[in-house]
PDB file of N, CA and C in Angstrom:
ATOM      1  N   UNK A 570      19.525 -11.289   9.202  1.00 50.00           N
ATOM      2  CA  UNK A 570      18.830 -10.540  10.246  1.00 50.00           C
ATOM      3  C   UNK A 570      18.317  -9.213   9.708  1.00 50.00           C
ATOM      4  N   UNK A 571      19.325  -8.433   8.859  1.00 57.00           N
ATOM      5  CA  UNK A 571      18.732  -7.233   8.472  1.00 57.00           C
ATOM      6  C   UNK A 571      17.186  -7.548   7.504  1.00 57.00           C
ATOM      7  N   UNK A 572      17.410  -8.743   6.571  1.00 56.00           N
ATOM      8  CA  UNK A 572      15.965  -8.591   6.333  1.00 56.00           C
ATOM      9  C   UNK A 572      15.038  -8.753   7.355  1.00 56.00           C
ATOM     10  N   UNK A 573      15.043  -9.065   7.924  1.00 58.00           N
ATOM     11  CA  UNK A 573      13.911  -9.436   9.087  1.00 58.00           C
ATOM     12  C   UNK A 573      13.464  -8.665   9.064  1.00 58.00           C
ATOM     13  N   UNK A 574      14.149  -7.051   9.720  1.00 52.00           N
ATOM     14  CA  UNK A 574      14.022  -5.584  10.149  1.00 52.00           C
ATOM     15  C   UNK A 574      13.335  -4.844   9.208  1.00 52.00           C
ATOM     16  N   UNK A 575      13.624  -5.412   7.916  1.00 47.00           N
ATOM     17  CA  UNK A 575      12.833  -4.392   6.720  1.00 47.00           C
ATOM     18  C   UNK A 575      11.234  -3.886   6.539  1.00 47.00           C
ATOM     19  N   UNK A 576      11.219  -5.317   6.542  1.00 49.00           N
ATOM     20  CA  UNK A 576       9.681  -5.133   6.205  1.00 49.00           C
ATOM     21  C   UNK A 576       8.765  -4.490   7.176  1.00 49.00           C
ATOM     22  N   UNK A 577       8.725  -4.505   8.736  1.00 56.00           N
ATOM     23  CA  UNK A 577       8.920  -3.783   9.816  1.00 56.00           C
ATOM     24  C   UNK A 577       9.296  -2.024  10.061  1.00 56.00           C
ATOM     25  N   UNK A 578      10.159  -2.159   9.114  1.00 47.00           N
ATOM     26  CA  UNK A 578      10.252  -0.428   9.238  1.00 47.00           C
ATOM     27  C   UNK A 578       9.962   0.307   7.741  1.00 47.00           C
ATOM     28  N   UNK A 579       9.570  -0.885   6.718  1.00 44.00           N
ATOM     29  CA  UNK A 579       8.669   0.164   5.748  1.00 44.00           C
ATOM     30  C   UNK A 579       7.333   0.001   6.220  1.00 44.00           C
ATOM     31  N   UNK A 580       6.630  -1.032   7.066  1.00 50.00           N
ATOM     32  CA  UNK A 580       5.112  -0.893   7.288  1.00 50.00           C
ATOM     33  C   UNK A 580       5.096   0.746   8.358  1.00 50.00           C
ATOM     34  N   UNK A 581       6.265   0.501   9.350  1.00 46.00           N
ATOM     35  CA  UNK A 581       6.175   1.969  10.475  1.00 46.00           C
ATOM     36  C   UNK A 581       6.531   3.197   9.278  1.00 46.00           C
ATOM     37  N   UNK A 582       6.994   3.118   8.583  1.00 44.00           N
ATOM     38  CA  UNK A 582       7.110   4.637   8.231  1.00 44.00           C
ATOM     39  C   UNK A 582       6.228   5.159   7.337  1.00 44.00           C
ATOM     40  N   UNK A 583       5.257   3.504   6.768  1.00 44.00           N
ATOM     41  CA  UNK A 583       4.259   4.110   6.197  1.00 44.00           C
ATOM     42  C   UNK A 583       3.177   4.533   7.009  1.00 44.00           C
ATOM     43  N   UNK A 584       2.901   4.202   8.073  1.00 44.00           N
ATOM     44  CA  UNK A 584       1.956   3.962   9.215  1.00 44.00           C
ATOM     45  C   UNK A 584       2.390   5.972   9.926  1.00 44.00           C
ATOM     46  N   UNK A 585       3.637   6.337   9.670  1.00 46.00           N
ATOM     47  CA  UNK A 585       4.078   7.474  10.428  1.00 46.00           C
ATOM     48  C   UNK A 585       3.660   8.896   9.041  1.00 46.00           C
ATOM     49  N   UNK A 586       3.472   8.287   7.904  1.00 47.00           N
ATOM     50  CA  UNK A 586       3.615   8.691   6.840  1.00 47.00           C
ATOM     51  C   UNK A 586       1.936   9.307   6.998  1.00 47.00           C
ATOM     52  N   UNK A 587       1.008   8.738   7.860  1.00 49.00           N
ATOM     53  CA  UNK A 587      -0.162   9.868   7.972  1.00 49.00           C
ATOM     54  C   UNK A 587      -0.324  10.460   9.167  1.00 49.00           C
ATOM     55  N   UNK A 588       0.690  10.560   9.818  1.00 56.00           N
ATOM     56  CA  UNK A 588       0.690  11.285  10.982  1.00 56.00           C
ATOM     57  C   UNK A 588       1.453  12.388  10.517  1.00 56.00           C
ATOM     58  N   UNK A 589       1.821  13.092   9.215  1.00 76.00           N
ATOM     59  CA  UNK A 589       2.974  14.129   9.307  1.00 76.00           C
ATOM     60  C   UNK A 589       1.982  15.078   8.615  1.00 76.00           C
ATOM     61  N   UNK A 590       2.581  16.089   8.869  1.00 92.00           N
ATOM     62  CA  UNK A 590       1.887  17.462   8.686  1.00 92.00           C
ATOM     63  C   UNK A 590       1.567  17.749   7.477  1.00 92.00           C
ATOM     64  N   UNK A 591       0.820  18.493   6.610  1.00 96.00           N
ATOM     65  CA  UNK A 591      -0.004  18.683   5.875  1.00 96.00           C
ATOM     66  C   UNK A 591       0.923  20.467   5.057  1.00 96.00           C
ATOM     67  N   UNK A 592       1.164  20.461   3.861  1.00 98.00           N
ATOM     68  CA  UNK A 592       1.900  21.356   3.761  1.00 98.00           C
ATOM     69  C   UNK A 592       0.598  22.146   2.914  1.00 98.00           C
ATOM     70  N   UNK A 593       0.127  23.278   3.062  1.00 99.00           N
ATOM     71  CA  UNK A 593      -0.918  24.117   2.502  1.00 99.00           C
ATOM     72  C   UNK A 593      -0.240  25.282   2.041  1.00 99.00           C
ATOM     73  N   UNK A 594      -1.304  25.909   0.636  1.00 98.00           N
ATOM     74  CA  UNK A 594      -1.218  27.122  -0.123  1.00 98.00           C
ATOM     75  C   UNK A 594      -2.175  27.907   0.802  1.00 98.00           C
ATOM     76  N   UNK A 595      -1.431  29.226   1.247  1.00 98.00           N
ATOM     77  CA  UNK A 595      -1.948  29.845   2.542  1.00 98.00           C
ATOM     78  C   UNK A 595      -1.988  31.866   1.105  1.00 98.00           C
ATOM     79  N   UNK A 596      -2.997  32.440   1.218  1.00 98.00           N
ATOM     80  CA  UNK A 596      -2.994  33.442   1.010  1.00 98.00           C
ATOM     81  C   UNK A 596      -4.249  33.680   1.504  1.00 98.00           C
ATOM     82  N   UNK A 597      -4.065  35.511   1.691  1.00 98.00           N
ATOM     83  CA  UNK A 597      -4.872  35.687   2.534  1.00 98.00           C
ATOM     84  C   UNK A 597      -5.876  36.831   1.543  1.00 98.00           C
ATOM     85  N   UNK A 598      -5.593  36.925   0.206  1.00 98.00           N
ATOM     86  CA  UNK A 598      -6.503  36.955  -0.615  1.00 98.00           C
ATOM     87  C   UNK A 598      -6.103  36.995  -2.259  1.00 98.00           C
ATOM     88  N   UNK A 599      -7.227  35.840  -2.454  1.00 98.00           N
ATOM     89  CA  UNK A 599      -7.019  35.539  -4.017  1.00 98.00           C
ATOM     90  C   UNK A 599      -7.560  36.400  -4.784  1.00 98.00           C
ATOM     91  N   UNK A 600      -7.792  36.781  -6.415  1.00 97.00           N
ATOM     92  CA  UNK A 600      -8.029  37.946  -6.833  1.00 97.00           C
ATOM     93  C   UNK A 600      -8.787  36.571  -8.078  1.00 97.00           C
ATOM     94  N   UNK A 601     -10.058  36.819  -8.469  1.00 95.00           N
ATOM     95  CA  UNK A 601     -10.963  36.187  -9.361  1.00 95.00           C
ATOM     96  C   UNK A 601     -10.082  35.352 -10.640  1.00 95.00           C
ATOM     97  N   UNK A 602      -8.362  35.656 -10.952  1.00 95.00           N
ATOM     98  CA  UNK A 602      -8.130  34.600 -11.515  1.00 95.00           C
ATOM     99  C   UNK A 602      -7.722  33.902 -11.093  1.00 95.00           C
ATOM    100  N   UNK A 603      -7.486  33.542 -10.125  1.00 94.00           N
ATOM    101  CA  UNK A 603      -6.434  32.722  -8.666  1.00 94.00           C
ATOM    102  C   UNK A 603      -5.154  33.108  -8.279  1.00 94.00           C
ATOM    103  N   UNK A 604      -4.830  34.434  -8.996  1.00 97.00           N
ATOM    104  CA  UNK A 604      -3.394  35.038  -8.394  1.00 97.00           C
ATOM    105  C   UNK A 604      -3.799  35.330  -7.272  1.00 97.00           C
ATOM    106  N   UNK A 605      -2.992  35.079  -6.176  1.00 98.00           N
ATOM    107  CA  UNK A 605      -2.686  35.065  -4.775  1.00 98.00           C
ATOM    108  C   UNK A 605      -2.142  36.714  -4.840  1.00 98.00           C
ATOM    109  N   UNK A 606      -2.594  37.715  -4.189  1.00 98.00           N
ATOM    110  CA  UNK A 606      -2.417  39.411  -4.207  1.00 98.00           C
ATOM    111  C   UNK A 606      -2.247  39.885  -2.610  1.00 98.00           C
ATOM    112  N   UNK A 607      -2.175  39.088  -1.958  1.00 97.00           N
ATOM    113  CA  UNK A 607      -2.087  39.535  -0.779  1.00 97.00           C
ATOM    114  C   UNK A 607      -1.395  37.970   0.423  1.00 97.00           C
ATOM    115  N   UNK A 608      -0.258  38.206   0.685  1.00 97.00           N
ATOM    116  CA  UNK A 608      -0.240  37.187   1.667  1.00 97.00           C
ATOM    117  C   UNK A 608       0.735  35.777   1.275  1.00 97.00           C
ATOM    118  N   UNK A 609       0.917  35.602   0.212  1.00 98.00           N
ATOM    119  CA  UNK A 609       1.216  34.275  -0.402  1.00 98.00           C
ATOM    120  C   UNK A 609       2.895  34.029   0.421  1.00 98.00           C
ATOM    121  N   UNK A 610       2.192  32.220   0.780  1.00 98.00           N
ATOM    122  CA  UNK A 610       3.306  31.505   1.419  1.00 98.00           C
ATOM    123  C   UNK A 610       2.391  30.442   1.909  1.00 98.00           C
ATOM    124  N   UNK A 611       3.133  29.584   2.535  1.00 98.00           N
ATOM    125  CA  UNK A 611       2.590  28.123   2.971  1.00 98.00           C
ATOM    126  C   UNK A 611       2.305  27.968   4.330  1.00 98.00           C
ATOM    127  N   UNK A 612       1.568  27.032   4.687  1.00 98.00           N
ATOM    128  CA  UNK A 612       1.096  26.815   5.957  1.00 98.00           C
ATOM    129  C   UNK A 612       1.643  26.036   6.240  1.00 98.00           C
ATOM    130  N   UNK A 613       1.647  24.568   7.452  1.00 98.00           N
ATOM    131  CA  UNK A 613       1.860  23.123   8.000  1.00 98.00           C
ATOM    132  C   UNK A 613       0.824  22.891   8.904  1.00 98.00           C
ATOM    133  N   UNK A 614      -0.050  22.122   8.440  1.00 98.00           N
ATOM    134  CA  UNK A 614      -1.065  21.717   9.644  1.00 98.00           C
ATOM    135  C   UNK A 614      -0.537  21.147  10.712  1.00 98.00           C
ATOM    136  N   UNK A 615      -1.180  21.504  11.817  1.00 96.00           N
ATOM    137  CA  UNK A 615      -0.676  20.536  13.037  1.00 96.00           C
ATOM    138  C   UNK A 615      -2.152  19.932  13.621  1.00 96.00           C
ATOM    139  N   UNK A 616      -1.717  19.106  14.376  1.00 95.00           N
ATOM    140  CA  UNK A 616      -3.055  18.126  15.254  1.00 95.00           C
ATOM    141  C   UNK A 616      -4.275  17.943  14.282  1.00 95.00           C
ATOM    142  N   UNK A 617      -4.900  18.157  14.647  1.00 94.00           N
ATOM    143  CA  UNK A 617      -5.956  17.778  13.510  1.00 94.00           C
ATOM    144  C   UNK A 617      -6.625  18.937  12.332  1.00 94.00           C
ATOM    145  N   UNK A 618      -6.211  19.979  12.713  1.00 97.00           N
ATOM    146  CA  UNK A 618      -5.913  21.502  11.355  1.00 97.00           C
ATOM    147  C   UNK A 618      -6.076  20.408   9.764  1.00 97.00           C
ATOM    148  N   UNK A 619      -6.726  21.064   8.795  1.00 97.00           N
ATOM    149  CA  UNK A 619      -6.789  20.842   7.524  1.00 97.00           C
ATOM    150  C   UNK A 619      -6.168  21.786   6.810  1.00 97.00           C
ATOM    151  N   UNK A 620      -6.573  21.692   4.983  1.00 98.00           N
ATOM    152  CA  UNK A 620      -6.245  22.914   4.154  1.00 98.00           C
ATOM    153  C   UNK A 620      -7.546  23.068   3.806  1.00 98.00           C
ATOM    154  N   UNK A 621      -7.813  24.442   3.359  1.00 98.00           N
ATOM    155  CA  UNK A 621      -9.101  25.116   3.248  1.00 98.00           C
ATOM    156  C   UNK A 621      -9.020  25.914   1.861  1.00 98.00           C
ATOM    157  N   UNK A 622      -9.909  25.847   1.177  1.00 98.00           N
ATOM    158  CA  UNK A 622      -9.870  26.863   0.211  1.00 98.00           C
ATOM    159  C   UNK A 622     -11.051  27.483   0.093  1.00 98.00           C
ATOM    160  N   UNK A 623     -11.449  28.900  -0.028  1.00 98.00           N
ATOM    161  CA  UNK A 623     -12.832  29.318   0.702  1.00 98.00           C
ATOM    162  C   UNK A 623     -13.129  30.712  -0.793  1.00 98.00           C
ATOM    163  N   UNK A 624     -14.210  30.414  -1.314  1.00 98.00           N
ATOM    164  CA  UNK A 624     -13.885  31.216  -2.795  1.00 98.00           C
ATOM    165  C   UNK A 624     -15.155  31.969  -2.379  1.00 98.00           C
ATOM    166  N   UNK A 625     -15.741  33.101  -2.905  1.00 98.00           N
ATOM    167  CA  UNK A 625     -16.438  34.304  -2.980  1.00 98.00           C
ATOM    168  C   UNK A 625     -17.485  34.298  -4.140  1.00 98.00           C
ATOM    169  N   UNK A 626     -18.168  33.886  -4.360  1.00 98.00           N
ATOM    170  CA  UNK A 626     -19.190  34.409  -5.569  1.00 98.00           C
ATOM    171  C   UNK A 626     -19.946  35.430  -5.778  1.00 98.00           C
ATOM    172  N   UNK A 627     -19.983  36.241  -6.081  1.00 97.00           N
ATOM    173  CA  UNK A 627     -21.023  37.338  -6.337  1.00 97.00           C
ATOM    174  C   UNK A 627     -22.120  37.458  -7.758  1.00 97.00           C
ATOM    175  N   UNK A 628     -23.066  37.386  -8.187  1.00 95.00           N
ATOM    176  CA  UNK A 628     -23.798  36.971  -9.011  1.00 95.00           C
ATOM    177  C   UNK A 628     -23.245  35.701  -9.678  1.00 95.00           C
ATOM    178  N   UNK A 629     -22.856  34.358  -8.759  1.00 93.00           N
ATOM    179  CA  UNK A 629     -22.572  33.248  -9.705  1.00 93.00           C
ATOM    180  C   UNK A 629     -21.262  33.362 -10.279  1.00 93.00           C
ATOM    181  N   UNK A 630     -20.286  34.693 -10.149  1.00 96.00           N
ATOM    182  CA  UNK A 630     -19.130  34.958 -10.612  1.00 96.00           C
ATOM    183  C   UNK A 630     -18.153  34.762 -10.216  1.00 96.00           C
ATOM    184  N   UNK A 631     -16.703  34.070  -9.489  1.00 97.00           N
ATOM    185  CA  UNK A 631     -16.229  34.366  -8.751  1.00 97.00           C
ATOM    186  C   UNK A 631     -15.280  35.355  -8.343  1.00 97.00           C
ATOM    187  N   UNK A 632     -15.418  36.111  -7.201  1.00 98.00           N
ATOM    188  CA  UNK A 632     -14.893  37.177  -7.095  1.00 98.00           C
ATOM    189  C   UNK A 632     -13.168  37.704  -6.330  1.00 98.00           C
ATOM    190  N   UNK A 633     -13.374  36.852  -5.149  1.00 98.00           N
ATOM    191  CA  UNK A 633     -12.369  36.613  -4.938  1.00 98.00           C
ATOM    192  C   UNK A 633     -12.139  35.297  -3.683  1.00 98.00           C
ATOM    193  N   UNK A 634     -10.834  35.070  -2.816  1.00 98.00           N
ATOM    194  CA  UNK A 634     -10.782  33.830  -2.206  1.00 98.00           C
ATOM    195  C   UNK A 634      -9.688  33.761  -1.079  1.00 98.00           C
ATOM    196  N   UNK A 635     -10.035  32.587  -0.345  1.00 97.00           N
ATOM    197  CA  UNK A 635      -8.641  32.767   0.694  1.00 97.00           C
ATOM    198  C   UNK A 635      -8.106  30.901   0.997  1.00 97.00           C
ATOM    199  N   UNK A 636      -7.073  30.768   1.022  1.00 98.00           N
ATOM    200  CA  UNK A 636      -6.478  29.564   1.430  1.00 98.00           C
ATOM    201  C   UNK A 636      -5.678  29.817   2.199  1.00 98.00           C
ATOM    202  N   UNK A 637      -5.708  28.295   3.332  1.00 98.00           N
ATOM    203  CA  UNK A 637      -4.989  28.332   4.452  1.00 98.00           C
ATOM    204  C   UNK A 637      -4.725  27.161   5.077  1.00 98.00           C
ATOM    205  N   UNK A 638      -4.384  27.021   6.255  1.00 98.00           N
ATOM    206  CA  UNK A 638      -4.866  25.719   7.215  1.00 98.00           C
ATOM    207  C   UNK A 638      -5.593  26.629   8.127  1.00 98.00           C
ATOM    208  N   UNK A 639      -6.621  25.487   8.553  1.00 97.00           N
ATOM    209  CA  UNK A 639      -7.692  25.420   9.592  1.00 97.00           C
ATOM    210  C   UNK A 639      -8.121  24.321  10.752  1.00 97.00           C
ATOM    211  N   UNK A 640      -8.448  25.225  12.276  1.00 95.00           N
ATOM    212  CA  UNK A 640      -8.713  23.743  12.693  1.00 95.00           C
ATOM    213  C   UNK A 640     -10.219  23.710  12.797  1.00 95.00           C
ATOM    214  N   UNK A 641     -11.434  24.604  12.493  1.00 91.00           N
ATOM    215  CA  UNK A 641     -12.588  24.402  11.906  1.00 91.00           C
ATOM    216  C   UNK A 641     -13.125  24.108  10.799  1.00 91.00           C
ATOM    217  N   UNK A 642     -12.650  23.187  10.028  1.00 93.00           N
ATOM    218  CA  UNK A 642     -13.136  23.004   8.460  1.00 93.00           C
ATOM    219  C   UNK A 642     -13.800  21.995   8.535  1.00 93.00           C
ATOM    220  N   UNK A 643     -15.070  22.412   7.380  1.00 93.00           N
ATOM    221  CA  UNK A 643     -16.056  21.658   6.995  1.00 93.00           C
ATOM    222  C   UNK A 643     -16.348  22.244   5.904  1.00 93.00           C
ATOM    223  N   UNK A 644     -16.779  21.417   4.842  1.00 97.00           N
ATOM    224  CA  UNK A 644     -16.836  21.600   3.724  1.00 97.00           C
ATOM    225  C   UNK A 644     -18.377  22.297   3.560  1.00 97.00           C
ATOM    226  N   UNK A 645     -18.860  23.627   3.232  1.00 96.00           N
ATOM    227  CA  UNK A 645     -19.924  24.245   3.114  1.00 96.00           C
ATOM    228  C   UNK A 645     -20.113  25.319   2.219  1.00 96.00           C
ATOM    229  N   UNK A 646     -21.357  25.340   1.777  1.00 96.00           N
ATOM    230  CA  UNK A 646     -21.661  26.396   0.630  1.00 96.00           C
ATOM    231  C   UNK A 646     -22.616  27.332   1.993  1.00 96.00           C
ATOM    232  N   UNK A 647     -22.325  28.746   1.873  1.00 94.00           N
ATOM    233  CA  UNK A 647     -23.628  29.377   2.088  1.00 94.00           C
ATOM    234  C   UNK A 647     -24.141  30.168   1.009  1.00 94.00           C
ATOM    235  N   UNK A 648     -25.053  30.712   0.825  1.00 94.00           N
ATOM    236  CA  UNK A 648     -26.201  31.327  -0.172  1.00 94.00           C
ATOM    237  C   UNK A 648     -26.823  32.359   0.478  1.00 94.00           C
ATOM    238  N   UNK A 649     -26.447  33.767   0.190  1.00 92.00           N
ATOM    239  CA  UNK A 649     -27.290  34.854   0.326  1.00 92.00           C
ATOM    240  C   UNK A 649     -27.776  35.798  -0.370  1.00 92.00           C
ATOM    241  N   UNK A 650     -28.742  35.795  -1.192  1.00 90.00           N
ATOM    242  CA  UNK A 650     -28.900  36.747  -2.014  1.00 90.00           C
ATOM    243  C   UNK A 650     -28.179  36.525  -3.443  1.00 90.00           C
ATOM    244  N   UNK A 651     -27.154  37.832  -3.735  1.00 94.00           N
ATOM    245  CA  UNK A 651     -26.615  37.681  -5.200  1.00 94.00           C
ATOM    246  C   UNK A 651     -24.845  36.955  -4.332  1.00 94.00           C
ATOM    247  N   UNK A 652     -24.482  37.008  -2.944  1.00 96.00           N
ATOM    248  CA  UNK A 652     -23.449  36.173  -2.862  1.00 96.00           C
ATOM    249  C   UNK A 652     -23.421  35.515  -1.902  1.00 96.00           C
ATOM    250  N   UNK A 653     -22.608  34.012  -2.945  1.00 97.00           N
ATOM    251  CA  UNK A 653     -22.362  32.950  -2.078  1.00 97.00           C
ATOM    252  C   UNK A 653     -20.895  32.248  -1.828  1.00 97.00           C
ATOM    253  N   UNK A 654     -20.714  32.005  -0.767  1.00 97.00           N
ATOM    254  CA  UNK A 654     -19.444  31.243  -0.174  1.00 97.00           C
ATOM    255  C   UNK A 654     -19.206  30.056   0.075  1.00 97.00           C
ATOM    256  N   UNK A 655     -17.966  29.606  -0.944  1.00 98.00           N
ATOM    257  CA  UNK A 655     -17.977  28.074  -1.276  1.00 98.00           C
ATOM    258  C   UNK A 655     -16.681  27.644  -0.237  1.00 98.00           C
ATOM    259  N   UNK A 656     -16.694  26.824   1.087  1.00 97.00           N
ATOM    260  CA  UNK A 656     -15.859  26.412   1.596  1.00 97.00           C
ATOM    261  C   UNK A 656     -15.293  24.901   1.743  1.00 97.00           C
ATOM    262  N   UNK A 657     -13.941  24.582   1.268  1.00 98.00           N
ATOM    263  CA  UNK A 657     -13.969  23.318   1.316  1.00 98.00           C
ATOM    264  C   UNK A 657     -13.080  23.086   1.796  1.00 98.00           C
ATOM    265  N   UNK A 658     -12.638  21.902   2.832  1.00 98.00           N
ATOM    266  CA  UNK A 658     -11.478  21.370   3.157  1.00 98.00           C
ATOM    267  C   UNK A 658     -11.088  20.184   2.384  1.00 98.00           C
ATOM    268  N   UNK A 659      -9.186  19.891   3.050  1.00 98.00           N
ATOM    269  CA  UNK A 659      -8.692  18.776   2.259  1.00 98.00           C
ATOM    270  C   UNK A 659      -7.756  18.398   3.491  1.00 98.00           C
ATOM    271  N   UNK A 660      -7.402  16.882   3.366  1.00 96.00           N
ATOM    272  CA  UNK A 660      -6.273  16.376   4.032  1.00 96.00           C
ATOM    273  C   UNK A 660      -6.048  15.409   3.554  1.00 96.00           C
ATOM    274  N   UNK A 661      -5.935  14.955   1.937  1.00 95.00           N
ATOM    275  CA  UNK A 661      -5.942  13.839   1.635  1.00 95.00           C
ATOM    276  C   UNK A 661      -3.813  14.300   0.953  1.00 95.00           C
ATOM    277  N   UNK A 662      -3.270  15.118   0.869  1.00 97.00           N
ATOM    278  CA  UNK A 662      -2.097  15.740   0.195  1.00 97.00           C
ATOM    279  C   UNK A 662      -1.489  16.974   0.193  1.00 97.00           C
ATOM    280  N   UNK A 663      -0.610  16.807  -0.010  1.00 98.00           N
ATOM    281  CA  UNK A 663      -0.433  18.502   0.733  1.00 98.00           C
ATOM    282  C   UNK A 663      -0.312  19.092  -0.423  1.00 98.00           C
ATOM    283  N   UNK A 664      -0.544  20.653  -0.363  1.00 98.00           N
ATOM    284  CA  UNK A 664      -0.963  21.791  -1.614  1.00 98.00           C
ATOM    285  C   UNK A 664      -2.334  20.648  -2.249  1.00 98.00           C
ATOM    286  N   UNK A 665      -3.122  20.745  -1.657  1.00 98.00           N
ATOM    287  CA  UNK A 665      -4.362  19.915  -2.345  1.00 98.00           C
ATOM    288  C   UNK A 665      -5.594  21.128  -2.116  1.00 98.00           C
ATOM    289  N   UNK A 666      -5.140  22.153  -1.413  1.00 98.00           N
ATOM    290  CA  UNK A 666      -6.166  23.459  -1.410  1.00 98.00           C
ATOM    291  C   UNK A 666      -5.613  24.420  -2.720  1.00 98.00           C
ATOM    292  N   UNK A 667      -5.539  23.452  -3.719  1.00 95.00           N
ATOM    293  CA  UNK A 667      -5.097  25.067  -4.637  1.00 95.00           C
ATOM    294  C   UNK A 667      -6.373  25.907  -4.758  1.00 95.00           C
ATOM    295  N   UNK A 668      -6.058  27.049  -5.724  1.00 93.00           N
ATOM    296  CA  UNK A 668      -7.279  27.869  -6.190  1.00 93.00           C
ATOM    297  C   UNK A 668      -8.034  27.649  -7.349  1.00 93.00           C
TER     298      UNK A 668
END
């Protein structure tokens, strides 16, 4: 009987295994080599929240950055002038927003 039960509760816990929260690299500002200088510690997404990693360019350089969870993410570049802002989300692993 116990086999019966097995196969049954590894398909549910894999099935529960993308319903669990999302563990993110959360700082609230990175410094152009990716040391985290302000803020550093982790997030947990909830409901549908991602991880974000959102970097700074200034002449093509990068300058500095922020990671977190979010529940507006979309993956986007904007372009102004000499700076641009590279935003990307993730929910495929958790700490998958490094810098």
């Amino acid at each position: 009987m116990g086999k019966h039960l097995l196969l049954p509760l590894v398909i549910l816990s894999s099935l529960l295994g993308f319903l669990q929260a999302l563990q993110c690299f959360h700082c609230d500002r990175v410094n152009a080599s990716g040391v985290c200088v302000s803020g550093e510690r982790f997030c947990e997404t909830t409901g549908s929240q991602q991880c974000f990693v959102k970097k700074v360019y200034e002449d093509g350089i990068i300058s500095y950055g922020y990671q977190g969870c979010s529940s507006l993410c979309v993956d986007m570049m904007f372009l102004n002038f000499n700076v641009n802002l590279d935003w990307k989300c993730c929910h495929h692993a958790s700490l998958c927003n490094k810098f």
